[in-house]
Short mmCIF file of C-alpha atoms in Angstrom, two decimals:
data_model
loop_
_atom_site.label_atom_id
_atom_site.label_comp_id
_atom_site.label_asym_id
_atom_site.label_seq_id
_atom_site.Cartn_x
_atom_site.Cartn_y
_atom_site.Cartn_z
CA MET A 1 -32.16 4.58 27.09
CA SER A 2 -35.24 2.26 28.06
CA ALA A 3 -35.27 0.66 31.65
CA MET A 4 -34.61 -2.65 30.22
CA ASN A 5 -31.73 -1.62 28.00
CA LYS A 6 -30.24 0.17 31.03
CA TYR A 7 -30.33 -2.92 33.12
CA ASN A 8 -28.74 -5.11 30.22
CA TYR A 9 -25.88 -2.89 29.76
CA LYS A 10 -25.02 -2.55 33.60
CA PHE A 11 -25.36 -6.55 33.96
CA PHE A 12 -22.25 -7.09 31.62
CA PHE A 13 -20.33 -3.49 32.12
CA THR A 14 -21.13 -2.36 35.69
CA ASN A 15 -18.95 0.64 36.70
CA TRP A 16 -16.32 0.12 33.96
CA ASN A 17 -15.48 3.92 34.31
CA SER A 18 -14.53 3.45 37.89
CA SER A 19 -10.99 3.71 38.78
CA PHE A 20 -10.74 0.30 40.22
CA TYR A 21 -12.08 -1.56 37.08
CA MET A 22 -9.90 0.65 34.76
CA SER A 23 -6.92 -0.08 36.75
CA ILE A 24 -7.50 -3.74 36.32
CA ILE A 25 -7.90 -3.36 32.60
CA VAL A 26 -4.64 -1.32 32.37
CA ILE A 27 -2.63 -3.96 34.34
CA ILE A 28 -4.28 -6.72 31.89
CA CYS A 29 -3.06 -4.64 29.04
CA LEU A 30 0.40 -3.87 30.28
CA VAL A 31 1.51 -7.21 31.88
CA PRO A 32 2.05 -8.81 28.29
CA ILE A 33 3.73 -5.75 26.98
CA ILE A 34 6.13 -5.45 29.85
CA LEU A 35 6.92 -9.28 29.59
CA SER A 36 7.59 -8.99 25.73
CA ILE A 37 10.32 -6.56 26.40
CA PHE A 38 12.23 -9.24 28.11
CA PHE A 39 10.95 -12.45 26.55
CA ALA A 40 9.44 -12.13 23.06
CA PRO A 41 11.84 -13.55 20.56
CA ILE A 42 13.29 -11.37 17.77
CA SER A 43 11.08 -11.76 14.60
CA PRO A 44 12.54 -11.95 11.12
CA ASP A 45 10.88 -9.12 9.90
CA SER A 46 12.16 -7.03 12.93
CA ALA A 47 15.65 -8.47 12.16
CA TYR A 48 15.46 -7.39 8.70
CA TYR A 49 14.38 -3.91 9.49
CA LEU A 50 16.89 -3.21 12.10
CA THR A 51 19.74 -4.90 10.10
CA ILE A 52 19.06 -2.51 7.33
CA ALA A 53 18.96 0.48 9.66
CA GLU A 54 22.34 -0.59 10.64
CA ARG A 55 23.75 -0.45 7.14
CA ILE A 56 22.00 2.88 6.62
CA SER A 57 23.71 4.08 9.84
CA GLU A 58 27.01 3.10 8.13
CA GLY A 59 26.40 5.26 5.14
CA LEU A 60 24.96 2.71 2.88
CA THR A 61 21.67 4.03 0.75
CA PRO A 62 18.67 1.91 0.66
CA TYR A 63 17.61 0.66 -3.07
CA THR A 64 21.14 1.39 -4.55
CA ASP A 65 23.51 -0.06 -2.10
CA ILE A 66 20.96 -2.26 -0.18
CA LYS A 67 18.15 -4.29 -1.64
CA VAL A 68 15.06 -3.05 0.28
CA GLY A 69 11.53 -4.04 -0.36
CA TYR A 70 9.88 -1.31 1.70
CA THR A 71 9.34 2.28 1.85
CA PRO A 72 12.18 3.84 3.72
CA LEU A 73 10.43 6.15 6.72
CA VAL A 74 10.78 3.52 9.67
CA LEU A 75 14.44 2.25 8.47
CA TYR A 76 15.43 6.23 8.93
CA LEU A 77 13.47 6.58 12.03
CA SER A 78 15.39 3.84 13.63
CA VAL A 79 18.70 5.23 12.31
CA LEU A 80 17.56 8.48 14.05
CA LEU A 81 16.74 6.60 17.47
CA LYS A 82 20.23 4.81 17.28
CA LYS A 83 22.14 8.01 16.61
CA ILE A 84 20.42 9.87 19.39
CA PHE A 85 20.74 7.30 21.91
CA LEU A 86 24.20 6.29 20.75
CA LEU A 87 22.93 2.57 20.42
CA SER A 88 24.82 -0.43 19.20
CA ASN A 89 22.70 -3.24 18.56
CA ASN A 90 19.82 -3.03 21.03
CA TYR A 91 16.74 -4.99 20.36
CA GLU A 92 15.07 -4.33 23.64
CA PHE A 93 15.22 -0.62 23.36
CA PHE A 94 13.65 -0.54 19.71
CA LEU A 95 10.86 -3.06 20.86
CA THR A 96 10.30 -0.69 23.83
CA SER A 97 10.02 2.26 21.83
CA GLN A 98 7.43 0.80 19.48
CA LEU A 99 5.35 -0.62 22.31
CA ILE A 100 5.17 2.76 23.61
CA LEU A 101 3.97 4.06 20.33
CA GLN A 102 1.40 1.33 20.11
CA LEU A 103 -0.01 2.65 23.40
CA ILE A 104 -0.28 6.23 21.84
CA CYS A 105 -2.18 4.49 19.23
CA ALA A 106 -4.31 3.00 21.77
CA TYR A 107 -5.10 6.39 22.99
CA LEU A 108 -5.81 7.66 19.37
CA VAL A 109 -8.30 4.81 19.06
CA TYR A 110 -9.96 6.15 22.37
CA LYS A 111 -10.12 9.62 21.11
CA ILE A 112 -11.54 8.49 17.88
CA THR A 113 -14.13 6.36 19.54
CA ASP A 114 -15.26 8.95 21.84
CA PHE A 115 -15.64 11.50 19.03
CA PHE A 116 -18.20 9.05 17.56
CA ILE A 117 -19.97 7.74 20.84
CA ALA A 118 -19.09 10.59 23.30
CA ARG A 119 -18.53 7.80 26.07
CA LYS A 120 -15.51 8.04 27.78
CA ASP A 121 -15.69 4.60 29.35
CA LEU A 122 -16.58 2.57 26.36
CA SER A 123 -13.88 4.40 24.48
CA PHE A 124 -11.24 3.23 26.98
CA LEU A 125 -12.30 -0.16 26.41
CA ALA A 126 -11.92 0.40 22.62
CA GLY A 127 -8.34 1.45 23.12
CA ALA A 128 -7.72 -1.52 25.69
CA LEU A 129 -9.10 -3.86 23.15
CA PHE A 130 -6.98 -2.67 20.49
CA VAL A 131 -3.84 -3.25 22.78
CA LEU A 132 -4.78 -6.83 23.75
CA ALA A 133 -5.83 -7.81 20.06
CA ALA A 134 -2.54 -6.27 18.66
CA HIS A 135 -0.35 -8.30 21.11
CA TRP A 136 -1.82 -11.93 19.69
CA ASN A 137 -1.19 -10.57 16.14
CA ASP A 138 2.56 -9.84 16.40
CA GLY A 139 2.37 -6.64 18.13
CA ASN A 140 5.09 -7.90 20.25
CA TYR A 141 7.50 -7.20 17.48
CA TYR A 142 9.37 -4.60 16.06
CA LEU A 143 7.38 -4.01 13.01
CA LEU A 144 6.45 -1.30 10.25
CA GLU A 145 2.56 -1.48 10.94
CA ILE A 146 2.75 0.38 14.30
CA PRO A 147 4.43 3.70 12.93
CA THR A 148 2.05 3.30 9.85
CA LEU A 149 -1.03 3.13 12.35
CA PHE A 150 0.27 6.17 14.52
CA PHE A 151 0.49 8.45 11.48
CA GLY A 152 -2.86 7.12 9.89
CA LEU A 153 -4.67 7.33 13.17
CA LEU A 154 -3.31 10.71 13.89
CA ALA A 155 -4.37 11.93 10.53
CA ILE A 156 -7.87 10.52 11.05
CA TYR A 157 -8.14 12.14 14.61
CA ILE A 158 -7.12 15.70 13.10
CA THR A 159 -9.62 15.40 10.12
CA LEU A 160 -12.57 14.69 12.59
CA LYS A 161 -11.46 17.50 15.10
CA GLN A 162 -10.40 20.22 12.51
CA ALA A 163 -12.83 19.22 9.69
CA ASN A 164 -13.60 23.11 8.89
CA ASN A 165 -10.13 24.01 8.74
CA ASN A 166 -9.11 23.88 5.18
CA TYR A 167 -5.56 24.47 5.57
CA ILE A 168 -4.95 21.89 8.18
CA TYR A 169 -5.37 19.28 5.25
CA LEU A 170 -1.67 20.12 4.10
CA LEU A 171 -0.59 18.77 7.33
CA ILE A 172 -3.01 15.74 7.31
CA GLY A 173 -1.69 14.95 3.69
CA PHE A 174 1.75 15.05 5.07
CA LEU A 175 0.97 12.65 7.88
CA LEU A 176 -0.75 10.34 5.47
CA ALA A 177 2.45 10.49 3.17
CA LEU A 178 4.56 9.55 6.40
CA ALA A 179 2.12 6.55 6.92
CA PHE A 180 2.50 5.39 3.35
CA LEU A 181 6.16 5.84 3.59
CA SER A 182 6.18 3.75 6.78
CA LYS A 183 4.61 0.77 4.89
CA GLN A 184 3.09 0.84 1.37
CA TYR A 185 -0.22 -0.27 2.79
CA GLY A 186 -0.51 3.02 4.77
CA LEU A 187 -1.90 4.36 1.56
CA GLY A 188 -5.27 3.01 2.77
CA PHE A 189 -5.44 5.86 5.27
CA LEU A 190 -5.65 8.42 2.51
CA ILE A 191 -8.61 6.88 1.12
CA LEU A 192 -10.35 6.80 4.43
CA VAL A 193 -9.81 10.51 5.02
CA ILE A 194 -10.91 11.23 1.47
CA TYR A 195 -14.11 9.43 2.62
CA LEU A 196 -14.02 11.56 5.93
CA ILE A 197 -13.89 14.90 3.81
CA GLN A 198 -17.24 13.95 2.00
CA PHE A 199 -19.24 14.72 4.99
CA GLY A 200 -18.01 18.39 5.17
CA ASP A 201 -18.28 21.36 2.60
CA LYS A 202 -15.68 22.74 0.50
CA LYS A 203 -14.64 19.23 -0.46
CA GLY A 204 -12.64 20.35 -3.41
CA VAL A 205 -10.35 22.66 -1.52
CA LYS A 206 -9.78 20.34 1.11
CA ILE A 207 -8.90 17.50 -1.22
CA ILE A 208 -6.35 19.60 -3.00
CA ASN A 209 -4.69 20.71 0.00
CA LEU A 210 -4.61 17.05 0.96
CA GLY A 211 -3.10 16.06 -2.05
CA ILE A 212 -0.35 18.77 -1.84
CA GLY A 213 0.67 17.72 1.66
CA PHE A 214 0.70 14.05 0.55
CA ALA A 215 2.56 14.84 -2.59
CA LEU A 216 5.58 16.74 -1.52
CA PRO A 217 7.13 13.73 0.75
CA ILE A 218 6.59 11.35 -2.17
CA LEU A 219 7.86 13.56 -4.73
CA PHE A 220 10.87 14.09 -2.84
CA CYS A 221 11.49 10.37 -2.65
CA PHE A 222 11.17 10.14 -6.34
CA TRP A 223 13.80 12.74 -6.69
CA TYR A 224 16.13 11.26 -4.36
CA TRP A 225 15.79 7.63 -5.30
CA GLY A 226 14.17 7.73 -8.75
CA LEU A 227 13.26 4.50 -10.44
CA ASP A 228 14.33 2.53 -7.64
CA PHE A 229 11.67 4.02 -5.29
CA TYR A 230 8.85 3.48 -7.97
CA ASN A 231 10.10 -0.13 -7.99
CA VAL A 232 9.70 -0.81 -4.41
CA ILE A 233 6.27 0.73 -4.49
CA PHE A 234 5.06 -1.66 -6.76
CA ILE A 235 6.82 -4.82 -5.58
CA GLU A 236 4.77 -7.77 -5.83
CA TYR A 237 4.75 -9.66 -2.63
CA GLY A 238 2.47 -12.22 -3.67
CA LYS A 239 3.95 -12.88 -7.37
CA THR A 240 4.36 -16.56 -6.67
CA ARG A 241 0.52 -17.21 -5.77
CA THR A 242 -2.34 -17.46 -8.20
CA VAL A 243 -5.41 -15.34 -7.88
CA PHE A 244 -7.38 -18.17 -6.55
CA GLU A 245 -4.79 -18.79 -3.53
CA SER A 246 -4.91 -15.03 -2.84
CA ILE A 247 -8.81 -14.82 -2.61
CA GLU A 248 -8.64 -18.00 -0.44
CA THR A 249 -6.16 -16.52 1.94
CA ILE A 250 -8.40 -13.24 2.13
CA ALA A 251 -11.40 -15.62 2.95
CA SER A 252 -9.67 -17.74 5.57
CA ARG A 253 -8.16 -14.73 7.33
CA THR A 254 -11.16 -13.10 7.52
CA LEU A 255 -12.94 -16.04 8.94
CA TYR A 256 -10.39 -16.42 11.48
CA LEU A 257 -10.50 -12.96 12.63
CA ALA A 258 -14.48 -13.26 12.84
CA VAL A 259 -14.23 -16.37 14.95
CA ARG A 260 -11.55 -14.70 17.26
CA MET A 261 -13.47 -11.33 17.37
CA PRO A 262 -17.21 -12.45 17.10
CA ILE A 263 -18.61 -8.89 17.12
CA LEU A 264 -17.47 -8.96 13.21
CA ILE A 265 -20.22 -11.70 12.80
CA ALA A 266 -22.80 -9.87 14.89
CA ALA A 267 -22.10 -6.65 12.97
CA PHE A 268 -24.04 -8.31 10.02
CA TYR A 269 -27.26 -7.76 12.28
CA TYR A 270 -26.54 -4.93 14.19
CA VAL A 271 -24.89 -2.27 11.63
CA PRO A 272 -28.05 -2.08 9.49
CA SER A 273 -30.42 -1.66 12.32
CA ILE A 274 -28.26 0.91 13.91
CA PHE A 275 -27.54 2.59 10.70
CA LYS A 276 -31.15 3.25 10.17
CA LYS A 277 -31.97 5.13 13.10
CA ALA A 278 -28.22 6.85 13.54
CA ASP A 279 -27.44 10.43 13.30
CA ILE A 280 -24.69 11.79 10.87
CA ASN A 281 -21.75 11.39 13.10
CA THR A 282 -22.52 7.70 13.90
CA LYS A 283 -22.94 7.01 10.25
CA LYS A 284 -19.52 8.58 9.61
CA GLY A 285 -18.00 6.28 12.25
CA LEU A 286 -19.66 3.32 11.08
CA GLY A 287 -18.49 3.72 7.60
CA LEU A 288 -15.21 4.60 8.54
CA ALA A 289 -14.76 1.47 10.53
CA ILE A 290 -16.44 -0.86 7.71
CA TYR A 291 -14.49 0.51 5.03
CA ALA A 292 -11.16 0.34 6.90
CA ILE A 293 -11.74 -3.28 7.96
CA LEU A 294 -12.66 -4.29 4.27
CA GLY A 295 -10.10 -2.25 2.70
CA PHE A 296 -7.26 -3.50 5.02
CA LEU A 297 -8.26 -7.29 4.69
CA LEU A 298 -7.21 -6.73 1.04
CA GLN A 299 -3.47 -7.08 2.26
CA PHE A 300 -4.16 -10.85 2.61
CA TYR A 301 -4.14 -10.96 -1.05
CA PHE A 302 -0.34 -10.99 -1.13
CA ALA A 303 0.24 -12.82 2.14
CA LYS A 304 -1.20 -14.23 5.33
CA TYR A 305 1.12 -12.86 8.15
CA ALA A 306 -0.60 -12.21 11.35
CA HIS A 307 0.93 -8.65 11.50
CA TYR A 308 -1.26 -7.60 8.54
CA TYR A 309 -4.25 -7.65 11.28
CA LEU A 310 -2.62 -4.66 13.08
CA LEU A 311 -4.04 -2.09 10.37
CA ILE A 312 -7.44 -3.49 10.90
CA LEU A 313 -7.70 -3.95 14.82
CA PRO A 314 -8.22 -0.16 15.58
CA PHE A 315 -11.11 -0.19 13.40
CA VAL A 316 -12.54 -3.63 14.62
CA SER A 317 -12.14 -1.82 18.33
CA ILE A 318 -14.28 1.30 17.06
CA LEU A 319 -16.60 -0.68 15.46
CA THR A 320 -17.23 -2.81 18.63
CA PHE A 321 -17.96 0.02 20.79
CA ILE A 322 -20.12 2.11 18.48
CA ILE A 323 -22.46 -1.00 18.17
CA LEU A 324 -22.38 -1.35 22.11
CA ALA A 325 -22.98 2.50 22.78
CA LYS A 326 -26.02 2.26 20.14
CA ASN A 327 -27.59 -1.05 20.93
CA THR A 328 -27.27 -1.74 24.76
CA THR A 329 -29.40 -4.92 24.88
CA LYS A 330 -28.04 -8.07 26.91
CA ILE A 331 -26.96 -9.91 23.74
CA THR A 332 -24.95 -7.03 22.40
CA SER A 333 -23.27 -6.73 25.83
CA LEU A 334 -22.51 -10.59 25.67
CA VAL A 335 -21.11 -10.48 22.28
CA VAL A 336 -18.74 -7.62 23.26
CA SER A 337 -17.87 -9.09 26.33
CA LEU A 338 -17.10 -12.64 24.33
CA THR A 339 -15.02 -10.37 21.86
CA PHE A 340 -12.97 -8.81 24.76
CA VAL A 341 -12.51 -11.94 26.76
CA LEU A 342 -11.35 -13.82 23.62
CA SER A 343 -8.46 -11.31 23.17
CA ILE A 344 -7.46 -11.57 26.69
CA TYR A 345 -7.39 -15.29 26.36
CA ALA A 346 -5.52 -15.33 22.96
CA THR A 347 -2.91 -12.74 24.30
CA TYR A 348 -2.35 -14.61 27.91
CA HIS A 349 -2.54 -18.15 26.49
CA ASP A 350 -0.78 -17.78 23.01
CA GLN A 351 2.03 -15.31 24.18
CA VAL A 352 2.29 -14.70 27.99
CA TYR A 353 1.88 -18.64 28.85
CA LYS A 354 3.12 -20.28 25.66
CA VAL A 355 6.01 -18.03 24.98
CA TYR A 356 7.04 -15.95 27.79
CA ILE A 357 6.54 -18.52 30.68
CA LYS A 358 7.02 -21.91 28.85
CA GLN A 359 9.47 -20.93 26.41
CA ASN A 360 11.03 -17.84 27.95
CA SER A 361 14.60 -18.81 26.85
CA LEU A 362 13.79 -18.09 23.07
CA ARG A 363 15.32 -14.61 22.82
CA SER A 364 18.37 -15.69 25.17
CA ASP A 365 18.91 -18.86 22.89
CA GLN A 366 19.06 -16.28 20.01
CA TYR A 367 21.83 -14.44 21.48
CA LYS A 368 23.58 -17.57 22.56
CA LEU A 369 23.38 -18.80 18.95
CA ALA A 370 24.83 -15.46 17.54
CA ASN A 371 27.88 -15.81 20.04
CA GLU A 372 28.57 -19.15 18.84
CA ILE A 373 28.15 -18.17 15.08
CA LEU A 374 30.71 -15.19 15.91
CA LYS A 375 33.35 -17.74 17.47
CA ASN A 376 32.96 -19.91 14.26
CA THR A 377 33.31 -17.47 11.58
CA CYS A 378 35.99 -14.85 10.34
CA PRO A 379 35.37 -11.28 10.37
CA ASN A 380 34.53 -9.40 7.06
CA LYS A 381 33.14 -12.77 5.69
CA THR A 382 29.64 -13.13 3.95
CA LEU A 383 26.68 -15.03 5.77
CA TYR A 384 23.44 -16.42 4.06
CA ILE A 385 20.82 -17.29 6.28
CA SER A 386 18.82 -20.20 4.56
CA ASP A 387 15.69 -20.55 6.95
CA ILE A 388 13.19 -17.92 8.11
CA GLY A 389 13.25 -18.90 11.67
CA LEU A 390 17.15 -17.74 11.74
CA ILE A 391 16.95 -14.53 10.17
CA SER A 392 17.41 -12.78 13.46
CA GLN A 393 20.99 -13.70 13.42
CA TYR A 394 21.55 -11.05 10.69
CA TYR A 395 21.04 -8.51 13.37
CA LEU A 396 22.52 -10.12 16.23
CA THR A 397 25.82 -11.11 14.47
CA ASN A 398 25.75 -7.93 12.00
CA MET A 399 27.20 -10.12 9.43
CA LEU A 400 26.58 -8.80 5.96
CA PRO A 401 24.94 -11.34 3.13
CA PRO A 402 26.48 -11.64 -0.37
CA ASN A 403 25.05 -9.54 -3.13
CA LEU A 404 23.84 -6.71 -0.75
CA ASN A 405 22.86 -4.44 -3.28
CA SER A 406 20.92 -6.89 -5.61
CA ILE A 407 19.56 -9.73 -3.03
CA GLY A 408 20.72 -8.47 0.22
CA TYR A 409 18.86 -9.67 3.19
CA THR A 410 15.98 -10.86 1.11
CA PHE A 411 14.39 -14.10 2.50
CA GLY A 412 11.14 -16.25 2.43
CA MET A 413 8.47 -15.85 -0.11
CA SER A 414 10.44 -12.86 -1.67
CA LEU A 415 13.17 -15.26 -2.87
CA ASN A 416 13.02 -17.70 -5.68
CA ASN A 417 15.08 -20.85 -6.18
CA GLU A 418 17.55 -19.04 -8.44
CA THR A 419 18.30 -16.30 -5.94
CA HIS A 420 18.52 -18.85 -3.19
CA LEU A 421 21.07 -20.87 -4.80
CA THR A 422 22.96 -17.63 -5.89
CA GLN A 423 23.16 -16.70 -2.17
CA ILE A 424 24.45 -20.08 -1.31
CA LYS A 425 26.99 -20.24 -3.87
CA SER A 426 28.19 -16.57 -3.19
CA ALA A 427 28.26 -16.79 0.67
CA SER A 428 31.28 -17.61 2.85
CA TYR A 429 28.86 -19.03 5.37
CA ILE A 430 25.58 -20.55 5.16
CA LEU A 431 23.40 -20.92 8.12
CA LYS A 432 20.40 -23.45 8.16
CA TYR A 433 18.54 -25.57 10.71
CA ALA A 434 19.82 -29.11 10.78
CA ASN A 435 16.36 -30.40 10.66
CA GLU A 436 14.80 -31.07 7.48
CA ASN A 437 12.20 -28.21 6.43
CA ASN A 438 11.12 -26.75 3.28
CA ASN A 439 10.05 -23.06 3.77
CA TYR A 440 8.71 -21.77 0.47
CA GLY A 441 10.04 -24.59 -1.59
CA LEU A 442 13.59 -23.24 -1.47
CA ASN A 443 15.14 -26.31 0.01
CA THR A 444 15.38 -28.17 -3.15
CA LYS A 445 17.47 -31.19 -4.40
CA SER A 446 19.96 -28.71 -5.99
CA ALA A 447 20.27 -26.71 -2.74
CA LYS A 448 20.88 -29.82 -0.90
CA LEU A 449 23.40 -31.04 -3.14
CA LEU A 450 25.29 -27.78 -3.13
CA LEU A 451 25.12 -27.73 0.66
CA ASN A 452 26.65 -31.17 0.86
CA THR A 453 29.86 -29.97 -0.99
CA LYS A 454 30.73 -27.75 1.94
CA GLU A 455 31.97 -28.41 5.45
CA LYS A 456 29.67 -28.01 8.36
CA ILE A 457 29.46 -27.55 12.14
CA THR A 458 26.34 -28.13 14.27
CA ILE A 459 25.45 -25.64 17.01
CA ASN A 460 22.32 -26.24 18.80
CA ASN A 461 20.41 -28.10 15.99
CA VAL A 462 21.53 -25.39 13.41
CA ASN A 463 24.34 -26.18 10.68
CA LEU A 464 26.61 -23.58 9.93
CA TYR A 465 28.10 -24.39 6.34
CA HIS A 466 31.59 -23.24 5.30
#
């Protein structure tokens, strides 16, 4: 490192490996996590997964007894946690368990980054950047992405550390299958591991072992669920969207992430110059990060949810600090600093300030609404929730929807107007915001006319129809 580069690096990152600065970073990362346990509202997706886990714990089977649009592993892991800890509905417990797993993912980001740059101080910051960036991208909810990340990152880490052990690829393949069975998009990790295998010898043997390890859990699922499992793998989340709309979403979400994390813009300049002079290990790391980012951005072809970023962010963090480790000029340090600071700002402004401080009653209001719904409904009657923002009530009231095996807890873009009307007609009770909205075009004139034939009571700006 030249004297000028050394000076520039220290100008922005003085003593980051000291215990004082590391402690500050740890506190900055942990404060939002701790606050989210108490104040983050229950998201629609979280309620969906946990409610289905409740039904499974009662003995029902996904895909046959309950309509489910996802691979099953996290649902069964949720049931396992419920059984081990003798839990009734306890969102705080499940969120805490996932946040702990998120920190383990951050540790894997740290270890993978350190493998490529051999700098524990910068690798520590890579893990911290992932935690912060995850928090403002729905990382404060109970989701499928974090378990998917855990199995995928663990598979990548073992691949890097045990690259010459041919038989370890059976385990790696098994972990990759678990990533896929956590969420379909976890399949991307299989492609990333195959990419890493190309840097060693005996590629054929490794890929065969990888395939065997991956295939066994998948074949078991096909044996157990048959065609129902096949259908869920190929479910079309974006079936109501045109190709142009999907491509436009990919472009807009990519631009949004690049503005929020400007290292991605700077990477167009830095990566080619670093790649020309890099050793094979650095090239491997750059390729892994870039292919992962580009590949997982394809999720936005189907929808534009913020939590789709969660599979991308570990690799943005890894790429960020490979760039800094290999190009230590002042401008590089400045861009990385800006990327880090913007994630701190987004987490503390968008979540800590706006949600945990200004709207700290959001989750308690969800619980209060559930109590009021239970006071005004009869046991063993069905409830259909029309609006996405109220899906949490499925979990908190533990009430069943109508047509459980054919439509079930389906909501939002996975519904069409026909199934929406079917649920309204079939349900004993319908829950909907009193204020007018039109999520995914479901609140049509026909739906309004149907609701107007029913009696209603209003609870805190929410209509309960009967």
